[in-house]
Coordinates of C-alpha atoms in Angstrom, one line a residue:
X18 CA 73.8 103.5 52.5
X19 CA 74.9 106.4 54.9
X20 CA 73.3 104.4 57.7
X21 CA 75.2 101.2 56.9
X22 CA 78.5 102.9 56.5
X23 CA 77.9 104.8 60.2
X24 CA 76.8 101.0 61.6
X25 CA 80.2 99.9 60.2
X26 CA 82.6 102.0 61.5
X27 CA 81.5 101.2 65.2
X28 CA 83.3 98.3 65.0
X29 CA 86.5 99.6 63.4
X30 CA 89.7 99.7 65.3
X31 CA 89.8 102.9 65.7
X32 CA 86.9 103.4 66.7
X33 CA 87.6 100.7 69.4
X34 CA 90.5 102.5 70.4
X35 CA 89.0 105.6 70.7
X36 CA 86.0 104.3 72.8
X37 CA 88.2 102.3 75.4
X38 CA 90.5 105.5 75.9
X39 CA 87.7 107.5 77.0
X40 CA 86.2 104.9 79.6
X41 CA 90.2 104.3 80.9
X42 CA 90.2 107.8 81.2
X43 CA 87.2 108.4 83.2
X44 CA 87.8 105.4 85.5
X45 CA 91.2 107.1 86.4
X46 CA 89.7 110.6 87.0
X47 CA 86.7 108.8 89.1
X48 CA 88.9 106.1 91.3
X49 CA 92.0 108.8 91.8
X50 CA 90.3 112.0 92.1
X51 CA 86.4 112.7 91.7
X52 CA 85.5 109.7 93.9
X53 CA 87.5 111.9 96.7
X54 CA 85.8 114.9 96.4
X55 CA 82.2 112.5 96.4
X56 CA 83.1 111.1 100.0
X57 CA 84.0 114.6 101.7
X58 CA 81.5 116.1 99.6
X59 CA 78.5 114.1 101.7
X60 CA 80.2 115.3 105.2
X61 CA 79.0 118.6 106.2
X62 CA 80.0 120.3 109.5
X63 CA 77.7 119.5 112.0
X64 CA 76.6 122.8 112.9
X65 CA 72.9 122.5 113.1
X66 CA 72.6 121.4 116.5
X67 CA 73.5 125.3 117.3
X68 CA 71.8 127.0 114.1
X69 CA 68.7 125.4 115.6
X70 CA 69.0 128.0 118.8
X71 CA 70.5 130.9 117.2
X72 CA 70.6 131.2 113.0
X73 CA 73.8 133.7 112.5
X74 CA 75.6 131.3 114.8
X75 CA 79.1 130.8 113.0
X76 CA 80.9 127.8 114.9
X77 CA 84.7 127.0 114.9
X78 CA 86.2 124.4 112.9
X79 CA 88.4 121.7 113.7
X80 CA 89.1 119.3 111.7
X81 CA 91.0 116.0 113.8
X82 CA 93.4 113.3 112.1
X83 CA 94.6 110.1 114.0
X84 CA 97.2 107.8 113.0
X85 CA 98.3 108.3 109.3
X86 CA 101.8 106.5 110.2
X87 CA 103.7 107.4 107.3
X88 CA 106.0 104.9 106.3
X89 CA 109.9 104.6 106.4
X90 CA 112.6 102.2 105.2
X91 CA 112.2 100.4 108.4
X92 CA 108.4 100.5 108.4
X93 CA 107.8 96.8 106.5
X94 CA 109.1 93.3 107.8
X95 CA 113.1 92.7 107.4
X96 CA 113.2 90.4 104.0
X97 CA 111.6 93.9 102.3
X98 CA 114.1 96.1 104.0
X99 CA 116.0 97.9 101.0
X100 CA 113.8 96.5 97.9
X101 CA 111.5 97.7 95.6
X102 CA 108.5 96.3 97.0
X103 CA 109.2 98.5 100.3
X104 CA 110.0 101.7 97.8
X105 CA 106.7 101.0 95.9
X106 CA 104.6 100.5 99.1
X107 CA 105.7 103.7 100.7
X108 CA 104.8 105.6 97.4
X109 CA 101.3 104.3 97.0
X110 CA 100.5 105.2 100.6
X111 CA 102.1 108.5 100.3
X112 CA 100.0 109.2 97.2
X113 CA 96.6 107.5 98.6
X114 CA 97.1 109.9 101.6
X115 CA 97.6 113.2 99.7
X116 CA 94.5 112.4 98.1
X117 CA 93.0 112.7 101.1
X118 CA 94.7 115.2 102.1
X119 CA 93.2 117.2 99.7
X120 CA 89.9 116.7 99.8
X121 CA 89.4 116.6 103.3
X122 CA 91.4 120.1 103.6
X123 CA 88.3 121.8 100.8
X124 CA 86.3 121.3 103.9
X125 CA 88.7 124.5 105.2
X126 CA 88.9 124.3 108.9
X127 CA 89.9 126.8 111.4
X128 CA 92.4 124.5 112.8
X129 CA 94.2 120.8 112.8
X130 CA 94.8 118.7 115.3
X131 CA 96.8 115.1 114.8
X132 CA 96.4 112.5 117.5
X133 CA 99.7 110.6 117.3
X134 CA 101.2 108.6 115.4
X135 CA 102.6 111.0 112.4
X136 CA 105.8 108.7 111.7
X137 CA 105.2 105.3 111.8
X138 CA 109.0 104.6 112.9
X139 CA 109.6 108.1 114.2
X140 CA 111.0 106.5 117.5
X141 CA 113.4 104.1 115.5
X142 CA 117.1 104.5 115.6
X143 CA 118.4 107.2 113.1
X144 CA 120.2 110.3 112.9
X145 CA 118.6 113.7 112.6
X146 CA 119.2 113.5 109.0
X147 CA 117.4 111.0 108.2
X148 CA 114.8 112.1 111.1
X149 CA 114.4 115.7 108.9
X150 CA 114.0 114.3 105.9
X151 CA 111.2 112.1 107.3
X152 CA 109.6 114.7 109.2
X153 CA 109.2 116.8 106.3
X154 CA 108.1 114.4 104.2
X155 CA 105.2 114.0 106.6
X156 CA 104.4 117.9 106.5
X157 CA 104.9 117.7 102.5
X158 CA 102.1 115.4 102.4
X159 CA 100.1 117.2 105.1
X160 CA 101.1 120.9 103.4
X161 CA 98.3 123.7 104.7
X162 CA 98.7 127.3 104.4
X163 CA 97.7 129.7 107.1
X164 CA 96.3 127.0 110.1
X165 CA 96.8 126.5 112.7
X166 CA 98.2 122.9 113.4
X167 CA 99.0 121.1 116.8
X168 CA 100.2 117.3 117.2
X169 CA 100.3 114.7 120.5
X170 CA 103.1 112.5 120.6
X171 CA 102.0 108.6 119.9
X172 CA 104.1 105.7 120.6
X173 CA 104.8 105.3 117.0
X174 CA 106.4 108.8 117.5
X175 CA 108.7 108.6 120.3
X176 CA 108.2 104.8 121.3
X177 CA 106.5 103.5 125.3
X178 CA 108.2 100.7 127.7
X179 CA 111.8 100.5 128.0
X180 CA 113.8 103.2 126.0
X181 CA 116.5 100.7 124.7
X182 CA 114.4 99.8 122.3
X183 CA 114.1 102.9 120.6
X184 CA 115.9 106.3 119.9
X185 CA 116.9 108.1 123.0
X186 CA 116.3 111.2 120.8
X187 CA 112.8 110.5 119.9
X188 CA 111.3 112.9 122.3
X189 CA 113.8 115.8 121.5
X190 CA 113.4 115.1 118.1
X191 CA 109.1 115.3 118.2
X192 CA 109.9 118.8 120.1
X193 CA 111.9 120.0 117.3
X194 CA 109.5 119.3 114.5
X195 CA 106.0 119.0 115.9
X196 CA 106.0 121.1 119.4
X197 CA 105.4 120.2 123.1
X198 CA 104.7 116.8 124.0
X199 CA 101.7 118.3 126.5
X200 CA 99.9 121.6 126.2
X201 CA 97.0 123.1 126.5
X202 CA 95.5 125.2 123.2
X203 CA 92.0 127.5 123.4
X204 CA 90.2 127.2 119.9
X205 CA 86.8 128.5 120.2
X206 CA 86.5 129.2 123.4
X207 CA 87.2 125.7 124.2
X208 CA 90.3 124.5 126.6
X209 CA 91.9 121.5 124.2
X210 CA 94.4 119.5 126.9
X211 CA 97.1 118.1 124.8
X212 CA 98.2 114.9 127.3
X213 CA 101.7 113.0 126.6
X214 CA 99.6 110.0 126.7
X215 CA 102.7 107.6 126.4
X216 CA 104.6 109.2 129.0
X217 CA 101.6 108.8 131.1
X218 CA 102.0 104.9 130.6
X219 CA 105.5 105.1 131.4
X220 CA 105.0 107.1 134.8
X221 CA 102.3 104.6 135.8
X222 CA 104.2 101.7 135.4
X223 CA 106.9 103.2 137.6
X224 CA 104.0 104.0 140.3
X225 CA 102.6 100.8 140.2
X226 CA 105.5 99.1 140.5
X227 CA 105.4 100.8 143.8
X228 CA 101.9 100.7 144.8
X229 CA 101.8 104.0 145.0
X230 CA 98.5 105.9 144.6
X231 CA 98.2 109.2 142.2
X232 CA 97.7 111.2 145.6
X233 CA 101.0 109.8 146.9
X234 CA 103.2 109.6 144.3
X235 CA 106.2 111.9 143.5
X236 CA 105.6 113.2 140.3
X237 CA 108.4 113.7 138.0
X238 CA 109.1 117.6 137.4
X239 CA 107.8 118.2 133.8
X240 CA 105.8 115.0 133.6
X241 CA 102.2 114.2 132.6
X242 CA 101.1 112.8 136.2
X243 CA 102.8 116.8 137.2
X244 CA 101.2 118.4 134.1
X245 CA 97.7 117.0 134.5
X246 CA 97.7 117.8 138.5
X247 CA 98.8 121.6 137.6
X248 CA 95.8 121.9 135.1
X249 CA 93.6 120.1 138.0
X250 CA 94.3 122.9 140.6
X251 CA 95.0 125.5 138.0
X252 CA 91.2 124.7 135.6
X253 CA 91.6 126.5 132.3
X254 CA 88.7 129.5 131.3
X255 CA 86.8 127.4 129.0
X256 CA 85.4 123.9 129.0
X257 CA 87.8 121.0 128.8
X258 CA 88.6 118.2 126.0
X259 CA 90.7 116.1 126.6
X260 CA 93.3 114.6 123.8
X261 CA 94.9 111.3 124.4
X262 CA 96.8 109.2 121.7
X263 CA 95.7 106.1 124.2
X264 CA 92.3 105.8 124.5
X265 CA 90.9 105.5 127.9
X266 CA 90.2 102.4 129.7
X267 CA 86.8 100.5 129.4
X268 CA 85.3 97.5 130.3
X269 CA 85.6 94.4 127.1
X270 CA 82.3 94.0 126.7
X271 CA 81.7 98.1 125.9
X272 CA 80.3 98.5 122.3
X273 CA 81.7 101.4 119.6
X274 CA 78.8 102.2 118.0
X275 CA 77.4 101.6 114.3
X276 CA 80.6 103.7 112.7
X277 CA 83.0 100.8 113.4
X278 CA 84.2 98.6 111.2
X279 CA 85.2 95.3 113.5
X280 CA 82.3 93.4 115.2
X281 CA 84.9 93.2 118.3
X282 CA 85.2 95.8 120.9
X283 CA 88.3 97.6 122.2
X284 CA 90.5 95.5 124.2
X285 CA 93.5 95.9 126.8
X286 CA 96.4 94.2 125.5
X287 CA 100.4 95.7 126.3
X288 CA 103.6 94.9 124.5
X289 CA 107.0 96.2 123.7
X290 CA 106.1 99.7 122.5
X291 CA 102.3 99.7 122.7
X292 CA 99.3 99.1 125.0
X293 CA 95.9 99.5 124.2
X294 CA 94.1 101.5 126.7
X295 CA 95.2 103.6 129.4
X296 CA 94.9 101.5 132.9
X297 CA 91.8 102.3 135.2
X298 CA 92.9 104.3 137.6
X299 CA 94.2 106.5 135.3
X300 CA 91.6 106.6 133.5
X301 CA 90.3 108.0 136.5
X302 CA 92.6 109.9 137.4
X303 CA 92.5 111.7 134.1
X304 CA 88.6 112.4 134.1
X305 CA 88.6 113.7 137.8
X306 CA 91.8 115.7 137.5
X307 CA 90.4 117.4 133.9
X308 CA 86.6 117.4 134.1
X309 CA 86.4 117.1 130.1
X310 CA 83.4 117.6 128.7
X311 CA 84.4 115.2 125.4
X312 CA 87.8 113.0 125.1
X313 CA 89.1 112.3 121.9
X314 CA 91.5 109.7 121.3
X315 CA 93.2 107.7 118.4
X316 CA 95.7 104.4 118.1
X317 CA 93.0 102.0 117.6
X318 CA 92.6 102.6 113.9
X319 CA 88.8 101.5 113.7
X320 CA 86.2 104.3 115.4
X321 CA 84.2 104.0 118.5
X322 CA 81.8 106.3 120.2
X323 CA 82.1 105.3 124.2
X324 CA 80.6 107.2 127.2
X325 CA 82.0 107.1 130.2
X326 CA 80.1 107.2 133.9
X327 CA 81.4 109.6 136.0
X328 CA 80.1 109.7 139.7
X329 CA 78.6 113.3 141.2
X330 CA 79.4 114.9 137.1
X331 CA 77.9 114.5 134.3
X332 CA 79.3 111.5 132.3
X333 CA 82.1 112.2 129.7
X334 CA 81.5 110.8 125.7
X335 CA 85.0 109.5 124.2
X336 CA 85.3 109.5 120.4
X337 CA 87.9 107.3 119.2
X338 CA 89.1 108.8 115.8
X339 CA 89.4 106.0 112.7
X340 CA 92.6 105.8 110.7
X341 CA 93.8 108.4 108.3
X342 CA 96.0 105.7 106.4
X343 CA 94.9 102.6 104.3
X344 CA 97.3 100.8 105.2
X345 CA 96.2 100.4 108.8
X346 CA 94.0 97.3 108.7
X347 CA 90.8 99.2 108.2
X348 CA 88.9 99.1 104.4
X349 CA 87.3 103.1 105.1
X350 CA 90.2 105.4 106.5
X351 CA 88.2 108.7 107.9
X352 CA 89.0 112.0 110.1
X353 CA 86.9 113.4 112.9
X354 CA 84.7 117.1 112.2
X355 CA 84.2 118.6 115.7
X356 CA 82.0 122.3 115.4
X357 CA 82.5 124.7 118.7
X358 CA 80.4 127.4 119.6
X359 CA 80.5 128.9 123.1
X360 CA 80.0 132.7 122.0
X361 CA 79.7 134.1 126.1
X362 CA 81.4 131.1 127.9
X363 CA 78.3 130.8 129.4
X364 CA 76.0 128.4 127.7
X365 CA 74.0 125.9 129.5
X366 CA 73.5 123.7 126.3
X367 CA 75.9 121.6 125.1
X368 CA 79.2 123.6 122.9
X369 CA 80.1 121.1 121.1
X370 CA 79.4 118.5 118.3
X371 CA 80.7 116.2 115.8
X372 CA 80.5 113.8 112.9
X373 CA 83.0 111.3 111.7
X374 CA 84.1 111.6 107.7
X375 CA 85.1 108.2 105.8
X376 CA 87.5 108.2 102.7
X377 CA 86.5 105.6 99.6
X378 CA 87.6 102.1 100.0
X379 CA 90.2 102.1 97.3
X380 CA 90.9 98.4 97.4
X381 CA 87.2 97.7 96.7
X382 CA 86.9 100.7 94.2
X383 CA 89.9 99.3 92.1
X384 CA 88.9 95.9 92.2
X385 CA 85.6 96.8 91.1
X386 CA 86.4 99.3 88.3
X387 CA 90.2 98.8 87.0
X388 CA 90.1 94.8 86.6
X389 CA 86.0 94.2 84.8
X390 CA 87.4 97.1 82.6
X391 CA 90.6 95.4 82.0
X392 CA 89.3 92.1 81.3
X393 CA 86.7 94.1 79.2
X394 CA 89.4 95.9 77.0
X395 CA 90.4 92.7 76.6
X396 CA 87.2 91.0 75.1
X397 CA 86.1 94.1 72.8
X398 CA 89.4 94.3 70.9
X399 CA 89.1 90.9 70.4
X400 CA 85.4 91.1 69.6
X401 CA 86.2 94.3 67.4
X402 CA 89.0 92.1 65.2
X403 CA 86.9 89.3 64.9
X404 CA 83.6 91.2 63.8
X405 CA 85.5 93.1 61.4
X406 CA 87.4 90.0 59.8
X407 CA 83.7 88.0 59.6
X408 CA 82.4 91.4 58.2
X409 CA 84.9 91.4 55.2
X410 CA 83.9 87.6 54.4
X411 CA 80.0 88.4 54.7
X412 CA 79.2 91.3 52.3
X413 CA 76.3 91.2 49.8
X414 CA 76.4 91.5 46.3
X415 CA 73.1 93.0 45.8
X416 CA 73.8 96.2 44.7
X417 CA 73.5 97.6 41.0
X418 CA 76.4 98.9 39.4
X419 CA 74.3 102.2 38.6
X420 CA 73.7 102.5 42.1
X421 CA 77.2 103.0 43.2
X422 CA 78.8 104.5 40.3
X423 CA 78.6 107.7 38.9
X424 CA 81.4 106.9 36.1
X425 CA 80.3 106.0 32.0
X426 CA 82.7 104.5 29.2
X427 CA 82.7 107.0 26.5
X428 CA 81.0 105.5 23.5
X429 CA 82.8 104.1 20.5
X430 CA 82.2 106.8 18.6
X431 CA 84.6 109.1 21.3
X432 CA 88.4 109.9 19.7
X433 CA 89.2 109.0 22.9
X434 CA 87.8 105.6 23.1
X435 CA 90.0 102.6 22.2
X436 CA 87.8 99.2 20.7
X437 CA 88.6 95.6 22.5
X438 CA 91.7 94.0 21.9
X439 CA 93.8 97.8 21.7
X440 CA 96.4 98.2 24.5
X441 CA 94.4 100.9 26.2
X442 CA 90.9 101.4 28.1
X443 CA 89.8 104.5 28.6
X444 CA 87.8 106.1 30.7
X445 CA 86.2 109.6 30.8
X446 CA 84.9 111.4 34.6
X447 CA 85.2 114.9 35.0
X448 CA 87.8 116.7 36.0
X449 CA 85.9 117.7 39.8
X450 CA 85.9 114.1 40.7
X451 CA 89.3 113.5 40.8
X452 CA 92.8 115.9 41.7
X453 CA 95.0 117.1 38.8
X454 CA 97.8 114.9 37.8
X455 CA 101.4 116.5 38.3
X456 CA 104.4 115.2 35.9
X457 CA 106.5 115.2 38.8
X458 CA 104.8 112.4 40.2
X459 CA 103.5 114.4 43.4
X460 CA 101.7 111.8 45.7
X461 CA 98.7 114.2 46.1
X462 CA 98.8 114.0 42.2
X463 CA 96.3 110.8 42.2
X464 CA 94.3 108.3 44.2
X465 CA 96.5 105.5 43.1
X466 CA 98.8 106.6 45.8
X467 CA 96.6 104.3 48.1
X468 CA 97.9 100.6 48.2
X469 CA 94.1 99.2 47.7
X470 CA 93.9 101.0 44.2
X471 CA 94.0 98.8 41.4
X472 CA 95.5 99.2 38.0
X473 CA 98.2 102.0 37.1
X474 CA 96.4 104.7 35.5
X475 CA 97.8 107.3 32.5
X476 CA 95.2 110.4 32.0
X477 CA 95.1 112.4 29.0
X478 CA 93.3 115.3 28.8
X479 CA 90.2 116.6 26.6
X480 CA 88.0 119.9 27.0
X481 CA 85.4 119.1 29.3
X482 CA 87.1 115.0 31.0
X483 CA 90.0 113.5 31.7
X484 CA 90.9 110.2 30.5
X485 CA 92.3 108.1 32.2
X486 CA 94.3 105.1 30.5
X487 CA 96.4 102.0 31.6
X488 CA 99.8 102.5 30.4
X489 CA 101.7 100.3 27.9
X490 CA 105.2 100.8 28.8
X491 CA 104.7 100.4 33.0
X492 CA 102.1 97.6 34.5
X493 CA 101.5 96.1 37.5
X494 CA 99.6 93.7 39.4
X495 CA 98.2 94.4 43.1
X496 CA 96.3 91.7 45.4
X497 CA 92.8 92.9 46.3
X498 CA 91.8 92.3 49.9
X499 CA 89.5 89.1 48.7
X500 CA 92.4 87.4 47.0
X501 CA 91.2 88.9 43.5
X502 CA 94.4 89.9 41.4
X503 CA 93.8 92.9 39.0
X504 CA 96.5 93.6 36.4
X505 CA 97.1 96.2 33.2
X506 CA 99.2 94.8 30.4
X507 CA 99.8 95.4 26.8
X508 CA 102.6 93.3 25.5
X509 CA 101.5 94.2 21.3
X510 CA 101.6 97.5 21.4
X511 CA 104.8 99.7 20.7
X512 CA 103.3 102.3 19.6
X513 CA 101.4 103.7 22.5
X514 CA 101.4 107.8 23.2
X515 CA 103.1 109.4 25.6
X516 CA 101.1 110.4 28.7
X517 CA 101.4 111.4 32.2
X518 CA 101.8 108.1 34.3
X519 CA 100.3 108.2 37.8
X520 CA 102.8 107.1 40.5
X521 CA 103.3 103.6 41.0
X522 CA 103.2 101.0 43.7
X523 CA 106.4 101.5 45.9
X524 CA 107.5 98.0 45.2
X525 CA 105.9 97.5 41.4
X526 CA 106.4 93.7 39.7
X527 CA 108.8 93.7 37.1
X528 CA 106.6 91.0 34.5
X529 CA 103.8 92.2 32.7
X530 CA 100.7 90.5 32.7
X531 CA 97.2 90.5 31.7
X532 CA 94.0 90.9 32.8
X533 CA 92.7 87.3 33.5
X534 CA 89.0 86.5 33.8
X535 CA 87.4 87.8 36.6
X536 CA 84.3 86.2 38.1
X537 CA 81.1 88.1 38.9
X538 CA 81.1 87.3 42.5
X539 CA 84.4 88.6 42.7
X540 CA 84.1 91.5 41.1
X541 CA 80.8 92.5 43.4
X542 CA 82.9 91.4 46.7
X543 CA 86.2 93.9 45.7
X544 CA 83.4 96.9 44.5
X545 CA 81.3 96.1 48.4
X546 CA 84.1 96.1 49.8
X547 CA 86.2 99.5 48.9
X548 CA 81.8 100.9 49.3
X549 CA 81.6 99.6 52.9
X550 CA 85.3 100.8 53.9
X551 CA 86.2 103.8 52.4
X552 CA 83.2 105.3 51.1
X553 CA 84.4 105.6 47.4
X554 CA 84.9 103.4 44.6
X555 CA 88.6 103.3 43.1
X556 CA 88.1 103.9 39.2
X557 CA 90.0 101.3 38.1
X558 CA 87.8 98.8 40.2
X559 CA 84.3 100.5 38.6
X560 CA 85.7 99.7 34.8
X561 CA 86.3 96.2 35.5
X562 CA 83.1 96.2 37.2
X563 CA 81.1 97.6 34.0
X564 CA 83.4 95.4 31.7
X565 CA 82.4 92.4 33.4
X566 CA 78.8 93.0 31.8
X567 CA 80.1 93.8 28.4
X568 CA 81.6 92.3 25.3
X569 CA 85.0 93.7 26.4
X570 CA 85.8 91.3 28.7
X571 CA 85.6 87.4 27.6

């Protein structure tokens, strides 16, 4: 019996409720969280290649970011300018990225370094209102305590090609809120070379324009043609690498490596505000001047891993760093994890090394958790209704009254038993079984409180039992669950005792009736079904269930 009423309640609505909350819970805390911490947890810093040659070696961190373009009001196409699908795509970019945020920063770096492209409109027109609250929005979502964190200017930031396009105050504004638009930053005993990579396009367009070599041309004071030849004759300490928003140029048939995404290669292609790669003789011009020893660069979006040949050096590796953002065209956004260690600035092996880190694919991840478990939520309430409404039609009558009862009539010989035809049944449990009756009509006073009991009890008291009796002066008649009408009634008797009436139905009928003639089948469906449900038997339904047997009932 306990085993049948555990196998029931699986399949009550409560139960059903109870089990779909927990896996919509765990689906959230997996697809918005834990998944997170799972991707970043599987990327280690790669700091073996120097624990190999010397164990206590302790490497520098730095951890690189390219493109998160964080969006603005002007960021989407003009018809979405101003509405809520523009305000509802900025916010679940801005929450996607502080996701990532966060778990990449529990990798704890020693510094950060952004490779353009902070603001996706940060060169469009606006005033320095609207430009703060945008910046600082960006460092909100990028919030770190205690690093050190340097940025490169992208196009995004303080637009390339002709400048009536864009903000004339981009580039002052970038100086304002990020720093220097080209500078050069030891970290590890490493010489990073922050170029102004498109300022660099700029300057070459006016020198080609003239067909002017770098040799020959006038640089302009300040620029990056002037800033790169003063860090050629003037070579920093430590070994060079090079950071470029534009990555360098390369020939179209050049493959990226396993990491990316796209089956096509990097491409030149130029436009209003944008070009691709940096134009071959600058390219040039950029590895001869610097001598890197690695070149990172961003704008792309998707990663690559490129080597460049170099005549009379050794040749130069360029990593081009994969999106921060999801909203970028690319299904895995990542980040870059570059490990230093040059301890004596004098090591002949290589000082450097890195691993690229990619974030979950959240459109994948929610299409393959939130809508099955939707569509499942779906089908199980509706299998959970219909299973319980087939359950209440199918239960077996099998069982023995003896079985599933504890109660007994008194015998007729009992002062407190009335004979057939009297207006009263009694009948006697003891006083453990059931809660004390209160004159004041308490609803803890009885079970008839429930709307499934059946008849309206009175109870009269004797030494060792209470006995409970249906009342002359106050009946009523309740539906059963199985259509089976159950009544007390006693239209003869005027003479009836006073006793302590249980409460009463909250809406009780005003005739009086009679008990009519109750099938067996019926009786055995109501008794299974208060059994299977609630795990007691009403009295009332137990009497009618031993009178059906009996010369009391016709």
């Amino acid at each position: 019996m306990r085993e049948r009423r555990r196998y029931t309640h699986l399949y009550t609505r409560r139960t059903a409720i109870n089990v779909l909350r927990l896996l919509w819970v765990f689906a959230i805390f997996w697809c918005e969280f834990a998944v997170f911490l799972w991707c970043v947890s599987g990327c280690g810093w790669p700091d073996k290649h120097f624990k190999k040659s010397e164990y206590r070696a302790k490497p520098a961190h730095v951890l690189i970011i390219a493109d998160p373009h964080i969006q603005d009001v002007q960021s989407t196409h003009d018809h979405y300018h101003g509405s809520w699908l523009n305000s509802l795509s900025r916010l679940l970019l801005d929450i996607n990225i502080r996701k990532s945020w966060n778990a990449a920063s529990w990798l704890q770096p020693d510094a950060i370094i952004f490779l353009g492209d902070m603001l996706d409109n940060g060169r469009g027109m606006m005033n320095d209102d609207e430009y703060a609250q945008y910046q600082a929005r960006f460092k909100g979502l990028f919030y770190s305590r205690d690093l050190p964190v340097y940025y490169i200017p992208g196009n995004h930031d303080i637009g390339l090609g002709p400048p009536r396009y864009f903000s004339d105050q981009a580039k002052k504004r970038f100086r304002e809120a990020f720093g220097p638009l080209q500078q050069v930053v030891d970290i590890g005993n490493h010489s990073f070379v922050m170029l102004d990579a498109p300022g660099l396009v700029d300057e070459d367009y006016k020198r080609h324009s003239e067909a002017s070599s770098f040799e020959a041309w006038p640089a302009a004071k300040g620029g990056p043609v002037a800033f790169i030849q003063k860090i050629s004759s003037e070579p920093p300490n430590y070994p060079s690498i090079v950071l470029s928003h534009i990555p360098l140029a390369r020939p179209a048939t050049a493959k990226c490596g396993r990491y990316r995404e796209s089956s096509k290669g990097m491409r030149r292609g130029a436009g209003v505000g944008y070009q691709n790669l940096l134009g071959k003789d600058t390219t040039h011009f950029v590895l001869q001047s610097l001598k890197p020893i690695l070149v990172l660069s961003g704008d792309n979006h998707d990663y690559c891993d490129y080597t460049h040949k170099t005549s009379g050096r050794p040749n130069v590796r360029e990593v081009t760093v994969r999106t921060f953002s999801t909203g970028m065209g690319v299904k895995q956004p990542g980040f870059q994890l570059l490990s230093l260690y040059n301890p004596s600035n004098k090591r002949k092996t290589r000082t450097y090394d890195y691993r690229p880190c990619f974030l979950p694919n959240q459109s994948k991840l929610h299409a393959m958790t939130y809508v099955p478990l939707f569509f499942f939520t779906i089908l199980y309430i509706g299998y959970v209704n219909f299973f319980s409404t087939k359950l209440d039609n199918l239960l077996p009558f099998t069982r023995q009254p003896k079985e599933l009862s504890p109660l007994k009539i008194l015998p007729p010989s009992s002062p407190s038993f009335t004979p057939p035809g009297s207006p009263r049944i009694g009948l006697a449990v003891r006083k453990s079984s059931l809660p004390a009756l209160s004159p004041r009509h308490s609803p803890r006073a009885s079970l008839a409180l429930s709307p499934l009991n059946s008849p309206v009890l009175l109870a009269a008291v004797e030494d060792d039992l209470s006995v409970y009796e249906t009342s002359p002066r106050r009946s009523a008649s309740y539906p059963s669950p199985l259509g089976v009408v159950l009544s007390t009634a006693d239209q003869d008797d005027e003479t009836a005792p006073d006793s302590i009436p249980l409460p009463m139905s909250p809406q009780p009928f005003k005739a009086r009736t009679t008990l009519r003639k109750l099938s067996k089948s019926e009786l055995g469906s109501l008794l299974a079904y208060f059994h299977f449900h609630f795990g007691f038997i009403p009295p009332s339904v137990a009497i009618v269930w031993i009178m059906s047997d009996s010369k009391f009932v016709e």
